Structures are given as C-alpha cells and as structure tokens.
Amino acid sequence: MNSAAFKHRPESEDAYLVDADHLQIRFHAAKDDLQSVELIYGDPYWTIPNASGETTFAYSHVPMVKISTGETHDHWEVTIGGPYRREQYLFAVMDQDGNREVFGDRGLRADTEENRLTMTNYFRIPYFHVIDMVQTPEWVKDTVWYQIFPERFANGDRSNDPAGTKPWRPEDHPGREDFYGGDLQGVLNHLDDLQELGVNGLYFCPVFTASSNHKYDTIDYLAIDPAFGDKALFAHLVTEAHRRGMKVMLDAVFNHMGYESMQWQDVLRNGAQSRFADWFHIHEFPLTPFRDPIKGEGEPQFDTFGFEPHMPKLNTANPEVQAYLLEVATYWIREFDIDAWRLDVANEVDHHFWKQFYTAVTAVKPDFYVLGEVWHSSQSWLNGDEFSGVMNYAYTQLVMDHFLTGEQSAGQMLARLADQLMLYRDQTNQVMLNMLDSHDTARILTLAGDNFDLALQTLAFVFVQTGAPCIYYGTEMGMDGANDPDDRRPMDWSQLGGLQWQRVAALIHMRRSHARILGRGATHFELTATGLIRVRRGSSHGIEAYFNTTKTAVKVDATALLEQGFTASELQPNGFVIAEY
Ligand code: CA
C-alpha cells in the first residue's frame, strides 16, 4: 500500500458542502494502488450502548467511487448527508493485495473495530455552515460567453472616431497603436446578430477612459471612453442586452493604473508631497526617468505591471485605494446593473482586498459573478469569498496541447484534465470561464493551422466540458490572427450567417439547450479501445460525445448514438459527434 500518496484535507475542495445538507468528500491515492475505499462516518455526538453497556460511536459506511484517474493519482469521491449538520469521517482503504488500513486525521492505523471507534482519528466537519458554503451564480452555468474587444467589434458611430482612425478592413494586420473606430453603438447595432448566434453573456474588454486602443491603461474608472460612447449609451446597451436575456461583464484593471490617470499625474508633479503618493508602491523619488532593471538601469523607483513604466501598480493595502476601487466596483452595478466583473491581473492583487471586493459586490447583487484572470492553480482565490471562477487557461491549454499541437497524447490530456477538475469544488468548476483564445493569445483558427474543422472540434470539446464556454469575437466568422495585436483585427461582418457562422451557432445552441446537464454535474472522460475520446455528462440520461483526434477514420461503436439516429459508421480525423442518451 502506497500510503505516502494519500491526500485529503478537510474544509477544502476535498470536503465541502454541495448544498445545505450534503457533503462531497474526495480522497486521492496512488494510481492503481487501492481496490476499494470506504468512507466511515457519522455524527460525532451519535453514540449507542455496546454489549458491555458502554456508549460507543455509531458509524455508517459507504463505498467511495473512483471517479477518475490523473497522472499519478486515482480520485475517489462520495456525497453524504448530515442529518444534524455535523460529520466526522475516515477512510477505510484496501490495496490490491487485500491489506486493509484506516486513514484519518492523525494518520494510518490497522483497520480494526477498535481503530474505527477511536474518535480522535476522525477528520471533522464540525458544522455545515451554509454561510461558508461556496455558492456560485446559477445563471453562469447556463451561459455561453462572447468576448468583445470594443475597438474592433463594430463602428456604429463615425462621430466619435479617434484621430487617424483607419478604414475598417478585416484583412488588415493592426499595428499596436492603430485605431479602427469600434464603439458601443456598434455593439448595440449588432445585438440581434449576437442573439441569433445564441450567446447570452457579453464579456467586454475595458470600456473606461484610457489612452490606448485596448484601454487596459485606465485613466478614469468612472467614465466611458469618449471614443466608445457615453454613460447614457452604455445604460441603453445594458438594458437592451438584458432584454435579450444576455448578461453583461465588464473588465476592471485594479492591479495598476494608467500613466495618464489624475492620481499618477499628481504623484509625478508633486512627488512625495502628492496626496496620492501612498496609492502606489513607490520606493524612491524622483520617479523619472524610470529605471528598467532589465535594461541594466538599476532598481526601479516604483512597482509596475511587469516592467511597464506606464502601468504603476496600485497599493491596494491603502484604505483610501480600497475605498476608491470598491466605489468603482459597486458604482457600475448600482447605476448600470452589470452582472459580472472580469478582474485583470487578479493574481497580483492581495487576497485581503479581494475579500472586501467580493463582499461589496455581492451585497449589491447577490448572484454577481466575479471572474479573476489567473493563469495558474487558483485554489486560494476560489473558496467562495474572493472569486466565483477564473479564466481557465490551465484547463484549456491542456486541451489545445492535445487537439492542436499534439504535444501530449489523448490519454495524457485526459489524466491532466481529471487532475485539474480535482483542484476545485464542483460548483466552482461549473463557473470557470473556458476559452480557447482571447485578445491575449493567437486566435484558435490560427492555432489550428487554419483548419476550421479542427478548430471547431476543439471548440466542441470545450463546449461539453464542465465550465462556461467563451467565444472570442470573430471565431464565428472564421477569423484567424497571430498573437496580439494581430488577434485584434476589425470584425469580418461579411461572414455573418455563413457556413462557419452556422456551425458555431449550432454548437452554441447545443450547449444552451442542454445547459441543465452540460452546465451542471461533473464530466467523465474515457479513451475508447479504438482511440476515440469519449465524454459523458449526466447520469441515467445525458450527453455523450466522441472526438476523433487520430490521423485515420475510426468506427464509432455507440448504441446510444445509433439509437439517436446517428447513421455514420465512422468518424473522420478532426470529426466529432454529440448526442443525447
Ligand atoms: Ca466610432
């Protein structure tokens, strides 16, 4: 028995409430090490007299299910009730040779009745506190997101075009500083098109006043950039989106401010005497010229995003900064009824601030969605009091590393995906944002070598995963593009309603019409004997999908699919089929 590999931590993603009365428990052991795991559990105060008349702990037991296998571990899981909202538990394990042990809070013991009754070796969930339960917005589980880069989506108002605006040519390769005149009126004009496409969540890159075309260098968090429109137009846009059943998510950059912001300009003018001097992480005055350590100029005088002197990092430990940013965060909810914030560079801002942030925004709107930009393991932010979910690059990158680059085999990908799903509670996995590309990456079609079938197959795989899928604007138009700024070309509206648009729309329709199953529950993967990837969602009925990522046609042997009228006998390379069972 490889007990060194045993992993479990109470009050974490390994033991958590799925609802007010049910506890989900996970246990991890070395791959193939154990033939069974049983959960021994009960109310810690529930005792009964034994044969000698002494009172002893009355426990129940239930088998755990091996739900998946990761790279190095098998993952075991079970859900139990707690009639008195308390539970204590330990794991009775049996290895392949029939050796039996109990694994508990104070270690490993022989599996004897005496050890099962040793109260001090039990893991505890002392009380089922609903207020501590991780709750994620139900509506996100029904959402297909659509990411809009406002400067490049559509130009609906020539009168607000920045000086030097270039003609709207989707075949252009935009330069870093180019402007094309896209704006909020352009989005408003195309809301019906987006509704027809089927998306029901609009994720806007920043819309607040800033100097650049991408607007990540905020000047004023409380104003709409004049090149995009004004507050009246934004209010109208939110109302019209809501009228169509679409939620609205804005992008906030709270890690750093723009160089042109009033606060930073004041610091540049007044140095240490500025009333905003403590709003930033400043080590030494004067601040200019900025010393870039990468260029060998010495230690920088202040902290920045990366080593970007035009993006000074905010001091979110300063109560004034906290109050200011929380006012910004709640202002757009109170006054404009937005539904979600996407938080830029969220991992570089302190947890203390994010806890205040979460409390503030959910006080205004209880089912508000908070999405952090974190590219790595995010357990520390996802315990129900900071973010609802994160941009799931860690997950989708694994998908791309198999489907698009072949860097890992299907089996390796499935094992690593299984491990990723074990990092978070089910209700968190269900509201992760699963995107294959964004304004920060090359476009999916380019990553797929301009093979639209392959791009769509990869997208389809993401659409049957746990987590809310997100499409980057233009995917439905068959747009390609390398890393930014090439991934930010003006939208190609000439492809609206075309063949590629229709195939993406069909996928969105599939996801939304099965949101009860695809948006909830867990995901089960399997590599079939013939090398197809099979994904199953649901239990007695649900969705089953097959993906051929091999180089040859593969026969599909799936009764469920045949019963659904699936007549093709084989899947071509880059092919997939999704059906109900
Ligand atoms: Ca314009």
PDB file of N, CA, C and O in Angstrom, residues 294-317:
ATOM      1  N   ILE A 294      15.747  45.452 -16.373  1.00  0.00           N
ATOM      2  CA  ILE A 294      16.044  44.533 -17.481  1.00  0.00           C
ATOM      3  C   ILE A 294      17.062  45.156 -18.430  1.00  0.00           C
ATOM      4  O   ILE A 294      17.879  44.475 -19.046  1.00  0.00           O
ATOM      5  N   LYS A 295      16.985  46.490 -18.522  1.00  0.00           N
ATOM      6  CA  LYS A 295      17.934  47.191 -19.404  1.00  0.00           C
ATOM      7  C   LYS A 295      19.194  47.593 -18.647  1.00  0.00           C
ATOM      8  O   LYS A 295      19.990  48.407 -19.135  1.00  0.00           O
ATOM      9  N   GLY A 296      19.334  47.099 -17.421  1.00  0.00           N
ATOM     10  CA  GLY A 296      20.541  47.386 -16.643  1.00  0.00           C
ATOM     11  C   GLY A 296      20.568  48.807 -16.102  1.00  0.00           C
ATOM     12  O   GLY A 296      21.645  49.359 -15.846  1.00  0.00           O
ATOM     13  N   GLU A 297      19.397  49.420 -15.936  1.00  0.00           N
ATOM     14  CA  GLU A 297      19.351  50.820 -15.485  1.00  0.00           C
ATOM     15  C   GLU A 297      19.295  50.948 -13.968  1.00  0.00           C
ATOM     16  O   GLU A 297      19.116  52.040 -13.443  1.00  0.00           O
ATOM     17  N   GLY A 298      19.371  49.821 -13.249  1.00  0.00           N
ATOM     18  CA  GLY A 298      19.287  49.877 -11.790  1.00  0.00           C
ATOM     19  C   GLY A 298      17.900  49.497 -11.296  1.00  0.00           C
ATOM     20  O   GLY A 298      17.045  49.091 -12.080  1.00  0.00           O
ATOM     21  N   GLU A 299      17.708  49.625  -9.996  1.00  0.00           N
ATOM     22  CA  GLU A 299      16.429  49.234  -9.405  1.00  0.00           C
ATOM     23  C   GLU A 299      15.345  50.258  -9.756  1.00  0.00           C
ATOM     24  O   GLU A 299      15.589  51.472  -9.676  1.00  0.00           O
ATOM     25  N   PRO A 300      14.134  49.800 -10.124  1.00  0.00           N
ATOM     26  CA  PRO A 300      13.066  50.748 -10.449  1.00  0.00           C
ATOM     27  C   PRO A 300      12.622  51.519  -9.203  1.00  0.00           C
ATOM     28  O   PRO A 300      12.708  51.010  -8.097  1.00  0.00           O
ATOM     29  N   GLN A 301      12.162  52.761  -9.405  1.00  0.00           N
ATOM     30  CA  GLN A 301      11.743  53.586  -8.278  1.00  0.00           C
ATOM     31  C   GLN A 301      10.365  53.202  -7.766  1.00  0.00           C
ATOM     32  O   GLN A 301       9.978  53.583  -6.679  1.00  0.00           O
ATOM     33  N   PHE A 302       9.589  52.497  -8.595  1.00  0.00           N
ATOM     34  CA  PHE A 302       8.234  52.098  -8.175  1.00  0.00           C
ATOM     35  C   PHE A 302       7.859  50.791  -8.860  1.00  0.00           C
ATOM     36  O   PHE A 302       8.440  50.427  -9.886  1.00  0.00           O
ATOM     37  N   ASP A 303       6.883  50.087  -8.255  1.00  0.00           N
ATOM     38  CA  ASP A 303       6.446  48.815  -8.830  1.00  0.00           C
ATOM     39  C   ASP A 303       5.440  49.074  -9.951  1.00  0.00           C
ATOM     40  O   ASP A 303       4.644  50.019  -9.892  1.00  0.00           O
ATOM     41  N   THR A 304       5.493  48.189 -10.930  1.00  0.00           N
ATOM     42  CA  THR A 304       4.648  48.359 -12.120  1.00  0.00           C
ATOM     43  C   THR A 304       4.049  47.018 -12.495  1.00  0.00           C
ATOM     44  O   THR A 304       4.402  45.983 -11.920  1.00  0.00           O
ATOM     45  N   PHE A 305       3.162  47.027 -13.481  1.00  0.00           N
ATOM     46  CA  PHE A 305       2.744  45.775 -14.099  1.00  0.00           C
ATOM     47  C   PHE A 305       3.918  45.344 -14.983  1.00  0.00           C
ATOM     48  O   PHE A 305       4.342  46.103 -15.855  1.00  0.00           O
ATOM     49  N   GLY A 306       4.426  44.153 -14.750  1.00  0.00           N
ATOM     50  CA  GLY A 306       5.644  43.731 -15.445  1.00  0.00           C
ATOM     51  C   GLY A 306       6.723  44.771 -15.170  1.00  0.00           C
ATOM     52  O   GLY A 306       6.913  45.196 -14.027  1.00  0.00           O
ATOM     53  N   PHE A 307       7.407  45.206 -16.218  1.00  0.00           N
ATOM     54  CA  PHE A 307       8.345  46.327 -16.076  1.00  0.00           C
ATOM     55  C   PHE A 307       7.862  47.472 -16.958  1.00  0.00           C
ATOM     56  O   PHE A 307       8.645  48.141 -17.619  1.00  0.00           O
ATOM     57  N   GLU A 308       6.531  47.655 -16.991  1.00  0.00           N
ATOM     58  CA  GLU A 308       5.900  48.642 -17.860  1.00  0.00           C
ATOM     59  C   GLU A 308       5.729  49.958 -17.093  1.00  0.00           C
ATOM     60  O   GLU A 308       4.835  50.081 -16.256  1.00  0.00           O
ATOM     61  N   PRO A 309       6.593  50.957 -17.363  1.00  0.00           N
ATOM     62  CA  PRO A 309       6.554  52.197 -16.567  1.00  0.00           C
ATOM     63  C   PRO A 309       5.238  52.954 -16.683  1.00  0.00           C
ATOM     64  O   PRO A 309       4.927  53.774 -15.822  1.00  0.00           O
ATOM     65  N   HIS A 310       4.457  52.667 -17.730  1.00  0.00           N
ATOM     66  CA  HIS A 310       3.194  53.393 -17.904  1.00  0.00           C
ATOM     67  C   HIS A 310       2.042  52.732 -17.160  1.00  0.00           C
ATOM     68  O   HIS A 310       0.907  53.166 -17.272  1.00  0.00           O
ATOM     69  N   MET A 311       2.332  51.663 -16.414  1.00  0.00           N
ATOM     70  CA  MET A 311       1.290  50.984 -15.644  1.00  0.00           C
ATOM     71  C   MET A 311       1.741  50.834 -14.186  1.00  0.00           C
ATOM     72  O   MET A 311       2.091  49.742 -13.741  1.00  0.00           O
ATOM     73  N   PRO A 312       1.746  51.949 -13.405  1.00  0.00           N
ATOM     74  CA  PRO A 312       2.164  51.880 -11.996  1.00  0.00           C
ATOM     75  C   PRO A 312       1.196  51.040 -11.171  1.00  0.00           C
ATOM     76  O   PRO A 312      -0.018  51.184 -11.292  1.00  0.00           O
ATOM     77  N   LYS A 313       1.773  50.170 -10.344  1.00  0.00           N
ATOM     78  CA  LYS A 313       0.947  49.245  -9.554  1.00  0.00           C
ATOM     79  C   LYS A 313       0.289  49.978  -8.387  1.00  0.00           C
ATOM     80  O   LYS A 313       0.922  50.757  -7.672  1.00  0.00           O
ATOM     81  N   LEU A 314      -1.007  49.677  -8.195  1.00  0.00           N
ATOM     82  CA  LEU A 314      -1.765  50.298  -7.103  1.00  0.00           C
ATOM     83  C   LEU A 314      -1.456  49.626  -5.774  1.00  0.00           C
ATOM     84  O   LEU A 314      -1.266  48.406  -5.707  1.00  0.00           O
ATOM     85  N   ASN A 315      -1.459  50.418  -4.706  1.00  0.00           N
ATOM     86  CA  ASN A 315      -1.263  49.896  -3.355  1.00  0.00           C
ATOM     87  C   ASN A 315      -2.635  49.584  -2.748  1.00  0.00           C
ATOM     88  O   ASN A 315      -3.259  50.420  -2.094  1.00  0.00           O
ATOM     89  N   THR A 316      -3.101  48.376  -2.981  1.00  0.00           N
ATOM     90  CA  THR A 316      -4.459  48.004  -2.530  1.00  0.00           C
ATOM     91  C   THR A 316      -4.500  47.706  -1.027  1.00  0.00           C
ATOM     92  O   THR A 316      -5.546  47.320  -0.507  1.00  0.00           O
ATOM     93  N   ALA A 317      -3.367  47.882  -0.336  1.00  0.00           N
ATOM     94  CA  ALA A 317      -3.400  47.782   1.127  1.00  0.00           C
ATOM     95  C   ALA A 317      -3.757  49.135   1.749  1.00  0.00           C
ATOM     96  O   ALA A 317      -4.049  49.215   2.941  1.00  0.00           O
TER      97      ALA A 317
END
